[in-house]
CSV table of C-alpha atoms in Angstrom, one decimal:
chain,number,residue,atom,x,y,z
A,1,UNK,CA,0.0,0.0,0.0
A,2,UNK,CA,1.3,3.4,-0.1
A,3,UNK,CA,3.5,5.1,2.8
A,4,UNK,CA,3.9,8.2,3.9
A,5,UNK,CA,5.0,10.7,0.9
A,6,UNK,CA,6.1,14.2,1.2
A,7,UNK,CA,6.5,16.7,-1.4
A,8,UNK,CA,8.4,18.9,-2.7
A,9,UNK,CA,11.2,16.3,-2.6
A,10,UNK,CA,13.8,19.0,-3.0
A,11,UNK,CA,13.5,23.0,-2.3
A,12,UNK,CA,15.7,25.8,-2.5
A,13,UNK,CA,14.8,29.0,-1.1
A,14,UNK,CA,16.4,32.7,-0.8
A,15,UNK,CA,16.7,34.2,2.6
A,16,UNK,CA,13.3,35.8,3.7
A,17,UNK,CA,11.4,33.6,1.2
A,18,UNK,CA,8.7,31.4,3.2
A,19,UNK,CA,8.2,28.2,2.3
A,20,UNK,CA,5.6,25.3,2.5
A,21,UNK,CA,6.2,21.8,3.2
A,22,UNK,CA,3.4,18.7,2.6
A,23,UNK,CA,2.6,16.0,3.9
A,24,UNK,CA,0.4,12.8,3.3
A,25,UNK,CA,0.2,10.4,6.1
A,26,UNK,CA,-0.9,7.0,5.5
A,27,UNK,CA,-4.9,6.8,4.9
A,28,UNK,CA,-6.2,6.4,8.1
A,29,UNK,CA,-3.6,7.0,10.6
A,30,UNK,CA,-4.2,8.9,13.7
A,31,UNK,CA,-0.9,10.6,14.6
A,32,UNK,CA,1.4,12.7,12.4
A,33,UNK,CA,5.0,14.4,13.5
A,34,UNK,CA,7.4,16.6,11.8
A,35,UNK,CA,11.1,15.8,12.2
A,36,UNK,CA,13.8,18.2,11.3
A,37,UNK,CA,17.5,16.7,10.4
A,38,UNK,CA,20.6,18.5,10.0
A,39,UNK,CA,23.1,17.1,8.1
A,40,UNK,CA,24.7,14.5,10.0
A,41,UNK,CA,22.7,14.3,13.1
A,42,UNK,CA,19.6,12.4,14.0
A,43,UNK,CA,16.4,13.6,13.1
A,44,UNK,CA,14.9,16.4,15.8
A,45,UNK,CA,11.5,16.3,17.1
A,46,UNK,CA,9.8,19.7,15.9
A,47,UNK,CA,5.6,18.6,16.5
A,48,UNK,CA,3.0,16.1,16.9
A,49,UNK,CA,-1.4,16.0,15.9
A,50,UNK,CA,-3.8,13.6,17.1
A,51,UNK,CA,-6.1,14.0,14.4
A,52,UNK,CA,-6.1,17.3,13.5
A,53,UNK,CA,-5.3,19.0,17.1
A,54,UNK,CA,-2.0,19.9,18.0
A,55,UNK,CA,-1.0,18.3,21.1
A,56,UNK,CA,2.6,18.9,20.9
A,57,UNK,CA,5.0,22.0,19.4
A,58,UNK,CA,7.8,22.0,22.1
A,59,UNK,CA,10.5,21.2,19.1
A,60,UNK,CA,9.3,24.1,16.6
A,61,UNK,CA,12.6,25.9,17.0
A,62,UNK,CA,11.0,29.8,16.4
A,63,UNK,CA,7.9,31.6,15.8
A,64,UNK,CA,8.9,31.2,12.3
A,65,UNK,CA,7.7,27.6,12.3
A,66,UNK,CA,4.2,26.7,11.7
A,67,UNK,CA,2.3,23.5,11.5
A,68,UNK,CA,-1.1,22.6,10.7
A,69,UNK,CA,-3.3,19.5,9.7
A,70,UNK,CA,-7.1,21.3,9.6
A,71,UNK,CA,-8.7,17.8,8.3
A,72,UNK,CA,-6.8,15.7,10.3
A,73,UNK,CA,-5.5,13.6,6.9
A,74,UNK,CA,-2.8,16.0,5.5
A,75,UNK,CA,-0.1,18.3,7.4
A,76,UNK,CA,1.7,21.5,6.2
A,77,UNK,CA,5.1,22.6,8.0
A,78,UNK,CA,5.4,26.1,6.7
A,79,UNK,CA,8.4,28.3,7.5
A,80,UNK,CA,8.7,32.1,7.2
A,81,UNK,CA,11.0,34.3,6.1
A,82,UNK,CA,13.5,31.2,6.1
A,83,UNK,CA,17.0,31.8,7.4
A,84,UNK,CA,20.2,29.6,6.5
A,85,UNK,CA,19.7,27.8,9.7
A,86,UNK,CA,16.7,26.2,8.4
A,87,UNK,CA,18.9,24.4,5.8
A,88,UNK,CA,18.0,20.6,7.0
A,89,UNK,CA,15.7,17.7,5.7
A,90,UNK,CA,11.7,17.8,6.9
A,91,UNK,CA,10.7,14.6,7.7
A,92,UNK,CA,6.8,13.2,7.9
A,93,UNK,CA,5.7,10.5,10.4
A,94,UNK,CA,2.7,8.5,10.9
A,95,UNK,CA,1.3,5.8,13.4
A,96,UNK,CA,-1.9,4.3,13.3
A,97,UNK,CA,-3.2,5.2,17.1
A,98,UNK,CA,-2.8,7.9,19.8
A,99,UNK,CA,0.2,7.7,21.2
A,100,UNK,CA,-1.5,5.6,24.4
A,101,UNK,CA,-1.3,2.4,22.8
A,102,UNK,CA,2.4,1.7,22.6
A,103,UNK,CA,2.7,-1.9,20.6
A,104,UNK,CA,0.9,-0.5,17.8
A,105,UNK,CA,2.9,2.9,18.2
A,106,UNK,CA,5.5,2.4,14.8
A,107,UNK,CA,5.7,5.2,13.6
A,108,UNK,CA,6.3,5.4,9.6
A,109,UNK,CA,8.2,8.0,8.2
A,110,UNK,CA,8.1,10.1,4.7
A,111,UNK,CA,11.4,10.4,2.5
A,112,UNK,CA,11.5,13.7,3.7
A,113,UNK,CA,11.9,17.2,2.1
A,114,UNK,CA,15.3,18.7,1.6
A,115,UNK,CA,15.6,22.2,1.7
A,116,UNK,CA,18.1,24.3,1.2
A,117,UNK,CA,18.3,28.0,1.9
A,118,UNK,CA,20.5,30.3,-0.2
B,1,UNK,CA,13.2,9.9,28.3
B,2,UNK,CA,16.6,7.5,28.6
B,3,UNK,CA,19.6,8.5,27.5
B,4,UNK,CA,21.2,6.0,25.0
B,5,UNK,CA,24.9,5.7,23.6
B,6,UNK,CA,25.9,4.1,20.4
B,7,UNK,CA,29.3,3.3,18.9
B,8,UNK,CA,29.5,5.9,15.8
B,9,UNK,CA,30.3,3.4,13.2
B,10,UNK,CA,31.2,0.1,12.8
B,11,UNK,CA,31.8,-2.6,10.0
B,12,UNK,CA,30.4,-6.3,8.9
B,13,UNK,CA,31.3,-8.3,5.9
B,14,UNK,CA,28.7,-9.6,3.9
B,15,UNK,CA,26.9,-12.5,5.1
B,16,UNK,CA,28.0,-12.3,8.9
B,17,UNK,CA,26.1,-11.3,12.1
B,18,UNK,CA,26.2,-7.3,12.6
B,19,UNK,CA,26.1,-6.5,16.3
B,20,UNK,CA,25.6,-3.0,17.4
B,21,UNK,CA,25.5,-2.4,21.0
B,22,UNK,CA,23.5,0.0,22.7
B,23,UNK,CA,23.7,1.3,26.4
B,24,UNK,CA,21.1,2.6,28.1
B,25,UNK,CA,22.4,2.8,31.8
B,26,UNK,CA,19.6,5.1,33.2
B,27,UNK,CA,16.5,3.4,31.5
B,28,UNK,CA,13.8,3.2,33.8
B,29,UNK,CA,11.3,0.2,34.6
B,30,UNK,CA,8.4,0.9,32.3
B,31,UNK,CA,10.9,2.1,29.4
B,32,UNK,CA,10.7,0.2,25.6
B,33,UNK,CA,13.6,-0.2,23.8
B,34,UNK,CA,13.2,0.9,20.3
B,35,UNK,CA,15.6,0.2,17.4
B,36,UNK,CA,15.5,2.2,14.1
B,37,UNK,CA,17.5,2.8,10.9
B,38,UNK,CA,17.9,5.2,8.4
B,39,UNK,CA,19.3,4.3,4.7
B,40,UNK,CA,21.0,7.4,3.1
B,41,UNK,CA,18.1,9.5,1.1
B,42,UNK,CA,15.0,7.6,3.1
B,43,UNK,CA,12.8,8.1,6.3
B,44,UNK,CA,13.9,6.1,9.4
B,45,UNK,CA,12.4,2.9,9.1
B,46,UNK,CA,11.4,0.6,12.3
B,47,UNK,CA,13.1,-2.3,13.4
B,48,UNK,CA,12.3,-3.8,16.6
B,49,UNK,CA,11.4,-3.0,20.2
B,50,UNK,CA,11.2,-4.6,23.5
B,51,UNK,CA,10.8,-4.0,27.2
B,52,UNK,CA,12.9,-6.9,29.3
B,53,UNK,CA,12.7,-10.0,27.0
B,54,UNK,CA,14.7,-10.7,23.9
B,55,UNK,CA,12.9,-10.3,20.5
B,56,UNK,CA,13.3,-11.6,17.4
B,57,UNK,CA,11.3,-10.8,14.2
B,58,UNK,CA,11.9,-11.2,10.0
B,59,UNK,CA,14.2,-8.0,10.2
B,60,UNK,CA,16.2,-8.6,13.7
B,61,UNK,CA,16.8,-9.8,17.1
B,62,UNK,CA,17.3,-7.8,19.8
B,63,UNK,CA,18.5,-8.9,23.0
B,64,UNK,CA,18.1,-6.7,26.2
B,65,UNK,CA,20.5,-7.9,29.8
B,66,UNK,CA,19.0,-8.8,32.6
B,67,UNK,CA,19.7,-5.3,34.4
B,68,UNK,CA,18.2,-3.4,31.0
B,69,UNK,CA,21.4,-1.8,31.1
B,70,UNK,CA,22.3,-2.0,27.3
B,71,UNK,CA,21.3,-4.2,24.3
B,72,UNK,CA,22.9,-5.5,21.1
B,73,UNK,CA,20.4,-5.4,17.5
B,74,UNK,CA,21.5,-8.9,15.8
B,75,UNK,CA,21.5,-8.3,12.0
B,76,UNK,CA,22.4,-12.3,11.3
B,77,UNK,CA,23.3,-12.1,7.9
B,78,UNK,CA,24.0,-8.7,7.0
B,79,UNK,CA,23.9,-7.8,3.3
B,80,UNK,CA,25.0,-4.8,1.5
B,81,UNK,CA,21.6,-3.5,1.8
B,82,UNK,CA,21.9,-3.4,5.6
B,83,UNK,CA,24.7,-0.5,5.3
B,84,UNK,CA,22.5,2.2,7.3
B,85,UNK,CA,23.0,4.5,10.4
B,86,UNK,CA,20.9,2.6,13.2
B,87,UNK,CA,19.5,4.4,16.3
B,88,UNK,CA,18.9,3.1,19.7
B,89,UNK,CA,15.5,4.6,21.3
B,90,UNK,CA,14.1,4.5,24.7
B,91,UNK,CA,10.6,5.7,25.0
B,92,UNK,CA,8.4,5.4,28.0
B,93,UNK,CA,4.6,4.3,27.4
B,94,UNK,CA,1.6,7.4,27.4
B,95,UNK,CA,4.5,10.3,26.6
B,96,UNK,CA,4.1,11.9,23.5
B,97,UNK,CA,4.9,9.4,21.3
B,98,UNK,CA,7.8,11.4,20.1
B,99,UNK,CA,11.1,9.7,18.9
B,100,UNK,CA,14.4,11.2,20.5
B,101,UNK,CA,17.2,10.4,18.2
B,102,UNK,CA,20.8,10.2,19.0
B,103,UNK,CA,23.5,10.1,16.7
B,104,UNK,CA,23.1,6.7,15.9
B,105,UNK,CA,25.5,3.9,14.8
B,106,UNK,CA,26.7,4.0,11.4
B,107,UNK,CA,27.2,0.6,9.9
B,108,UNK,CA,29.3,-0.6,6.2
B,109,UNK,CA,28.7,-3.6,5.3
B,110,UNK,CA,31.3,-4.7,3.1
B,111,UNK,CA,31.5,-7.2,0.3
């Protein structure tokens, strides 16, 4: 069946450009996170919906940073007036349940979007 | 969450066991043990998880000491495919579900 894809694949944006990043969870699937990576590190938590409510942004790294998912299906991570530091890979996760139930808690992740500011 | 710590890279010929070790000295009691990896240019991908017994499924065995301590992953016959960075998770049950990645274990297998 299909995973969890995420577009664009690839982005480059100029300093102060904002930017929007998608996300299509697996049909179905309760909870959805963002993930930021820098190159060579591990990926960073950044937010988490149940549905469509946002129960968690503690990782969102500025007030730049803004996530939403109004239908509870589809997520957008959108980024304003983008700064080099932003320069990382977005990645998408999805998991059948709330986070309550832990054995069927896998959590399936996008390809992720790479973006590079300029 | 647990702290973990992970060797940064290690290497396995082709068609041997990969062991990569994991410690995880301040896990608490109702802590999982979660095992990832993460093939250049994809998502993380799931491998296994346990609390206090060993597991073994069509991917992996993991195998977790008696005092939760540390673990080892068992890859039994890697194959060039394998050649990934793995990452060692311990998450607690009812907390956000969020992962916390470390830097993980980078492992070549070689031919």
């Amino acid at each position: 069946g299909a995973g969890v894809s995420q577009s664009p694949r690839y982005k480059v944006a100029k300093r102060g450009q904002d930017v929007a990043l998608r996300c299509d969870p697996i049909s179905g699937h309760v909870s959805l996170f963002w993930y930021q990576q820098a190159l060579g590190q591990g990926p960073e938590f950044l937010t988490y919906f149940q549905n469509e409510a946002q129960l968690d942004k503690s990782g969102l790294p500025s007030d730049r940073f803004f996530a939403e998912r109004p239908e509870g299906s589809v997520s957008t991570l959108k980024i304003q007036r983008t700064q080099q530091e932003d320069s990382a890979v977005y990645l998408c996760a999805s998991s059948l349940v709330g986070t309550s139930i832990l054995q069927l808690d896998t959590q399936y992740f996008g390809p992720g979007t790479r973006l590079t500011v300029l | 969450d647990a702290k973990t710590t992970q060797p940064t890279s290690m290497d396995c010929a082709e068609g041997r066991a990969a062991n990569l070790p994991c410690n995880h000295s301040t896990i608490s009691g109702n802590e999982y043990v979660y095992w990832y990896r993460q093939i250049h240019s994809q998502g993380p991908q799931y491998i296994i998880h346990g609390l206090k017994n060993n597991e073994t499924n069509e991917m992996a065995s993991l195998i977790i000491t008696e005092d939760r301590k540390s673990s080892t992953l068992i890859l039994p016959h890697a194959t060039l495919r394998d050649t990934a960075v793995y990452y060692c998770i311990v998450r607690v049950e009812g907390n956000t579900g969020k992962l916390i990645f470390g830097q993980g274990t980078t492992l070549q297998v070689k031919p």
